[in-house]
mmCIF file of C-alpha atoms in Angstrom:
data_model
loop_
_atom_site.group_PDB
_atom_site.id
_atom_site.type_symbol
_atom_site.label_atom_id
_atom_site.label_comp_id
_atom_site.label_asym_id
_atom_site.label_seq_id
_atom_site.Cartn_x
_atom_site.Cartn_y
_atom_site.Cartn_z
ATOM 1 C CA ILE A 1 -11.736 17.597 -4.726
ATOM 2 C CA PHE A 2 -14.671 15.425 -4.968
ATOM 3 C CA ASN A 3 -18.031 16.020 -6.447
ATOM 4 C CA LEU A 4 -20.928 14.337 -5.618
ATOM 5 C CA SER A 5 -24.037 13.862 -7.666
ATOM 6 C CA TYR A 6 -27.374 12.019 -6.235
ATOM 7 C CA SER A 7 -30.431 10.978 -8.104
ATOM 8 C CA LYS A 8 -33.342 13.131 -8.225
ATOM 9 C CA LYS A 9 -35.369 10.792 -5.820
ATOM 10 C CA ILE A 10 -32.880 11.324 -2.990
ATOM 11 C CA THR A 11 -32.270 15.192 -3.887
ATOM 12 C CA ALA A 12 -36.053 16.218 -3.711
ATOM 13 C CA ASN A 13 -35.653 14.994 -0.071
ATOM 14 C CA CYS A 14 -33.003 16.948 1.072
ATOM 15 C CA LYS A 15 -33.139 20.667 1.945
ATOM 16 C CA HIS A 16 -30.254 21.781 -0.035
ATOM 17 C CA LYS A 17 -29.651 20.501 -3.582
ATOM 18 C CA ILE A 18 -26.568 19.526 -4.922
ATOM 19 C CA LYS A 19 -25.494 20.479 -7.921
ATOM 20 C CA LYS A 20 -24.692 18.003 -10.757
ATOM 21 C CA PRO A 21 -21.584 18.542 -12.342
ATOM 22 C CA ASN A 22 -21.657 19.887 -16.032
ATOM 23 C CA ALA A 23 -19.770 21.942 -18.569
ATOM 24 C CA GLN A 24 -20.911 25.070 -17.319
ATOM 25 C CA ASN A 25 -19.698 24.699 -13.752
ATOM 26 C CA LEU A 26 -16.507 22.948 -14.212
ATOM 27 C CA PRO A 27 -13.239 24.470 -15.373
ATOM 28 C CA LEU A 28 -11.951 23.848 -18.997
ATOM 29 C CA ASN A 29 -9.093 21.726 -19.794
ATOM 30 C CA ILE A 30 -9.029 19.692 -16.635
ATOM 31 C CA PRO A 31 -9.466 16.223 -17.391
ATOM 32 C CA LEU A 32 -11.646 14.166 -15.288
ATOM 33 C CA ILE A 33 -12.171 10.412 -14.669
ATOM 34 C CA THR A 34 -15.847 9.599 -13.375
ATOM 35 C CA VAL A 35 -16.872 6.401 -11.593
ATOM 36 C CA ARG A 36 -20.419 5.124 -11.753
ATOM 37 C CA LEU A 37 -21.647 3.158 -9.101
ATOM 38 C CA ASP A 38 -25.156 1.070 -9.913
ATOM 39 C CA SER A 39 -26.941 -0.888 -8.248
ATOM 40 C CA GLU A 40 -30.068 -2.619 -9.700
ATOM 41 C CA ASN A 41 -29.756 -0.677 -12.886
ATOM 42 C CA LYS A 42 -30.431 2.883 -11.084
ATOM 43 C CA ARG A 43 -27.442 5.468 -10.583
ATOM 44 C CA LYS A 44 -26.781 6.276 -7.121
ATOM 45 C CA GLN A 45 -24.103 8.495 -7.243
ATOM 46 C CA ILE A 46 -21.145 10.001 -9.719
ATOM 47 C CA LEU A 47 -17.875 10.627 -8.043
ATOM 48 C CA THR A 48 -15.605 12.773 -9.839
ATOM 49 C CA MET A 49 -12.051 13.353 -9.090
ATOM 50 C CA LYS A 50 -9.520 15.314 -10.892
ATOM 51 C CA LYS A 51 -6.655 13.500 -13.075
ATOM 52 C CA GLU A 52 -3.763 15.028 -11.202
ATOM 53 C CA THR A 53 -4.918 14.301 -7.831
ATOM 54 C CA PHE A 54 -5.519 10.501 -9.046
ATOM 55 C CA GLU A 55 -1.803 10.193 -10.525
ATOM 56 C CA LYS A 56 -0.769 11.939 -7.357
ATOM 57 C CA TYR A 57 -1.511 9.738 -4.802
ATOM 58 C CA TYR A 58 -0.941 6.595 -7.074
ATOM 59 C CA ILE A 59 2.631 7.928 -7.576
ATOM 60 C CA PHE A 60 3.165 8.508 -3.779
ATOM 61 C CA PHE A 61 1.656 4.768 -3.137
ATOM 62 C CA LEU A 62 4.263 3.088 -5.893
ATOM 63 C CA THR A 63 7.076 5.171 -4.295
ATOM 64 C CA MET A 64 6.200 3.809 -0.955
ATOM 65 C CA ILE A 65 6.313 0.357 -2.002
ATOM 66 C CA ALA A 66 9.380 0.678 -4.048
ATOM 67 C CA VAL A 67 10.884 2.118 -0.462
ATOM 68 C CA ILE A 68 9.803 -1.083 1.585
ATOM 69 C CA PRO A 69 12.937 -3.596 0.985
ATOM 70 C CA GLY A 70 15.665 -0.877 1.250
ATOM 71 C CA LEU A 71 14.219 1.352 4.171
ATOM 72 C CA SER A 72 13.765 -1.677 6.450
ATOM 73 C CA ASN A 73 17.396 -2.605 5.956
ATOM 74 C CA ASP A 74 19.422 0.767 5.919
ATOM 75 C CA ILE A 75 17.384 1.868 9.314
ATOM 76 C CA TYR A 76 18.172 -1.661 11.131
ATOM 77 C CA VAL A 77 22.157 -1.840 10.067
ATOM 78 C CA ALA A 78 22.402 1.102 11.911
ATOM 79 C CA ALA A 79 20.766 -0.350 15.029
ATOM 80 C CA VAL A 80 22.605 -3.764 14.893
ATOM 81 C CA PRO A 81 25.602 -2.594 17.440
ATOM 82 C CA THR A 82 22.829 -1.377 19.650
ATOM 83 C CA ILE A 83 20.735 -4.308 19.717
ATOM 84 C CA ALA A 84 23.943 -6.465 20.235
ATOM 85 C CA SER A 85 25.039 -4.627 23.343
ATOM 86 C CA GLN A 86 21.293 -4.472 24.774
ATOM 87 C CA TRP A 87 20.801 -8.406 24.720
ATOM 88 C CA ALA A 88 24.804 -9.154 25.453
ATOM 89 C CA VAL A 89 24.610 -11.149 22.387
ATOM 90 C CA PRO A 90 27.585 -11.272 19.587
ATOM 91 C CA GLU A 91 27.522 -8.680 16.946
ATOM 92 C CA SER A 92 27.917 -11.368 14.452
ATOM 93 C CA LEU A 93 24.986 -13.059 15.699
ATOM 94 C CA VAL A 94 22.971 -10.139 15.038
ATOM 95 C CA SER A 95 24.036 -9.295 11.688
ATOM 96 C CA LEU A 96 23.277 -12.896 11.090
ATOM 97 C CA THR A 97 19.424 -11.428 10.892
ATOM 98 C CA ILE A 98 20.843 -9.177 7.967
ATOM 99 C CA VAL A 99 21.932 -12.398 6.141
ATOM 100 C CA LEU A 100 19.001 -14.468 6.809
ATOM 101 C CA TRP A 101 16.427 -11.233 5.552
ATOM 102 C CA PHE A 102 18.222 -10.910 2.180
ATOM 103 C CA ALA A 103 18.441 -15.007 1.763
ATOM 104 C CA SER A 104 14.826 -14.944 2.498
ATOM 105 C CA PHE A 105 13.974 -12.209 0.184
ATOM 106 C CA SER A 106 15.909 -13.570 -2.657
ATOM 107 C CA PHE A 107 14.076 -16.763 -2.571
ATOM 108 C CA SER A 108 10.603 -15.419 -1.777
ATOM 109 C CA LEU A 109 11.382 -12.950 -5.030
ATOM 110 C CA LEU A 110 11.289 -16.127 -7.294
ATOM 111 C CA LEU A 111 8.333 -17.552 -5.665
ATOM 112 C CA LEU A 112 6.158 -14.297 -5.328
ATOM 113 C CA GLY A 113 6.619 -13.224 -8.950
ATOM 114 C CA THR A 114 5.472 -16.793 -10.229
ATOM 115 C CA LEU A 115 2.260 -16.937 -7.802
ATOM 116 C CA SER A 116 1.605 -12.989 -8.882
ATOM 117 C CA ASP A 117 1.223 -14.357 -12.466
ATOM 118 C CA ASN A 118 -1.305 -17.133 -11.460
ATOM 119 C CA ILE A 119 -3.361 -15.582 -8.765
ATOM 120 C CA GLY A 120 -2.958 -11.908 -9.581
ATOM 121 C CA ARG A 121 -0.590 -8.848 -8.414
ATOM 122 C CA LYS A 122 -3.214 -7.292 -6.052
ATOM 123 C CA LYS A 123 -3.810 -9.926 -3.988
ATOM 124 C CA VAL A 124 -0.122 -10.700 -3.614
ATOM 125 C CA LEU A 125 0.880 -7.122 -3.318
ATOM 126 C CA LEU A 126 -1.388 -6.427 -0.631
ATOM 127 C CA SER A 127 -1.219 -9.376 1.500
ATOM 128 C CA GLY A 128 2.720 -8.711 1.514
ATOM 129 C CA VAL A 129 2.258 -5.383 2.813
ATOM 130 C CA ALA A 130 -0.179 -6.558 5.498
ATOM 131 C CA ILE A 131 2.511 -9.610 6.408
ATOM 132 C CA PHE A 132 5.611 -7.066 6.100
ATOM 133 C CA ILE A 133 3.672 -4.042 8.434
ATOM 134 C CA ILE A 134 2.745 -7.266 11.020
ATOM 135 C CA THR A 135 6.472 -8.799 11.229
ATOM 136 C CA THR A 136 7.801 -5.505 11.278
ATOM 137 C CA ALA A 137 6.163 -4.763 14.453
ATOM 138 C CA LEU A 138 7.072 -8.129 15.673
ATOM 139 C CA CYS A 139 10.375 -7.373 14.977
ATOM 140 C CA ALA A 140 9.918 -4.279 17.107
ATOM 141 C CA THR A 141 8.575 -6.274 20.126
ATOM 142 C CA ALA A 142 11.213 -8.978 19.876
ATOM 143 C CA THR A 143 12.303 -10.195 23.374
ATOM 144 C CA SER A 144 15.461 -12.575 22.234
ATOM 145 C CA ILE A 145 17.836 -12.696 19.186
ATOM 146 C CA TYR A 146 16.242 -16.188 18.178
ATOM 147 C CA ALA A 147 12.511 -14.343 17.886
ATOM 148 C CA LEU A 148 14.113 -11.571 16.118
ATOM 149 C CA LEU A 149 16.349 -13.852 13.615
ATOM 150 C CA LEU A 150 12.678 -15.750 12.819
ATOM 151 C CA PHE A 151 10.495 -12.360 12.375
ATOM 152 C CA ARG A 152 13.427 -10.885 9.966
ATOM 153 C CA ILE A 153 13.405 -14.140 7.963
ATOM 154 C CA LEU A 154 9.267 -13.493 7.569
ATOM 155 C CA GLN A 155 9.918 -9.767 7.095
ATOM 156 C CA GLY A 156 12.169 -10.334 4.206
ATOM 157 C CA ALA A 157 9.826 -12.896 2.780
ATOM 158 C CA ALA A 158 6.837 -9.939 3.031
ATOM 159 C CA ALA A 159 9.105 -7.474 1.496
ATOM 160 C CA ALA A 160 9.700 -9.439 -2.020
ATOM 161 C CA ALA A 161 6.024 -9.077 -2.528
ATOM 162 C CA PRO A 162 6.336 -5.515 -3.563
ATOM 163 C CA SER A 163 9.451 -6.031 -5.196
ATOM 164 C CA ALA A 164 8.183 -8.752 -7.511
ATOM 165 C CA MET A 165 5.634 -6.177 -8.783
ATOM 166 C CA TYR A 166 8.069 -3.725 -10.280
ATOM 167 C CA MET A 167 11.390 -5.444 -10.560
#
């Protein structure tokens, strides 16, 4: 998948010389993406990757981002009766976590869309995904219904970050 090519100075010190990619040793009709990493105007290495491989991982990443909000609720709804019986609380109180998740998701969607336009989509997206992962772990380790309510509100706000990118 990856062909690494080093400068002559580095290859001269190695026992095994690495072939530099060129037209003779690459198959025809394969579009390539080449990223050059320069430091102090000297070429250190060339990273070459097939375009199809890059697009496959990119599409997988975008699909996972789009699935976050739906998946976090679809799995949770099935567990509402179990959570209510485990903690001996009414199902209506556990169902309130779903309502508050959607309320925080909807409100945060408005704020994060504007914020991503101002500071950049990548920062908002990555911080939202990181906060979502953290709050999901906190929801899983919650010891009371009130802690779960708080963590679900934060989880809904964090789930709005990826959604603001594709909605």
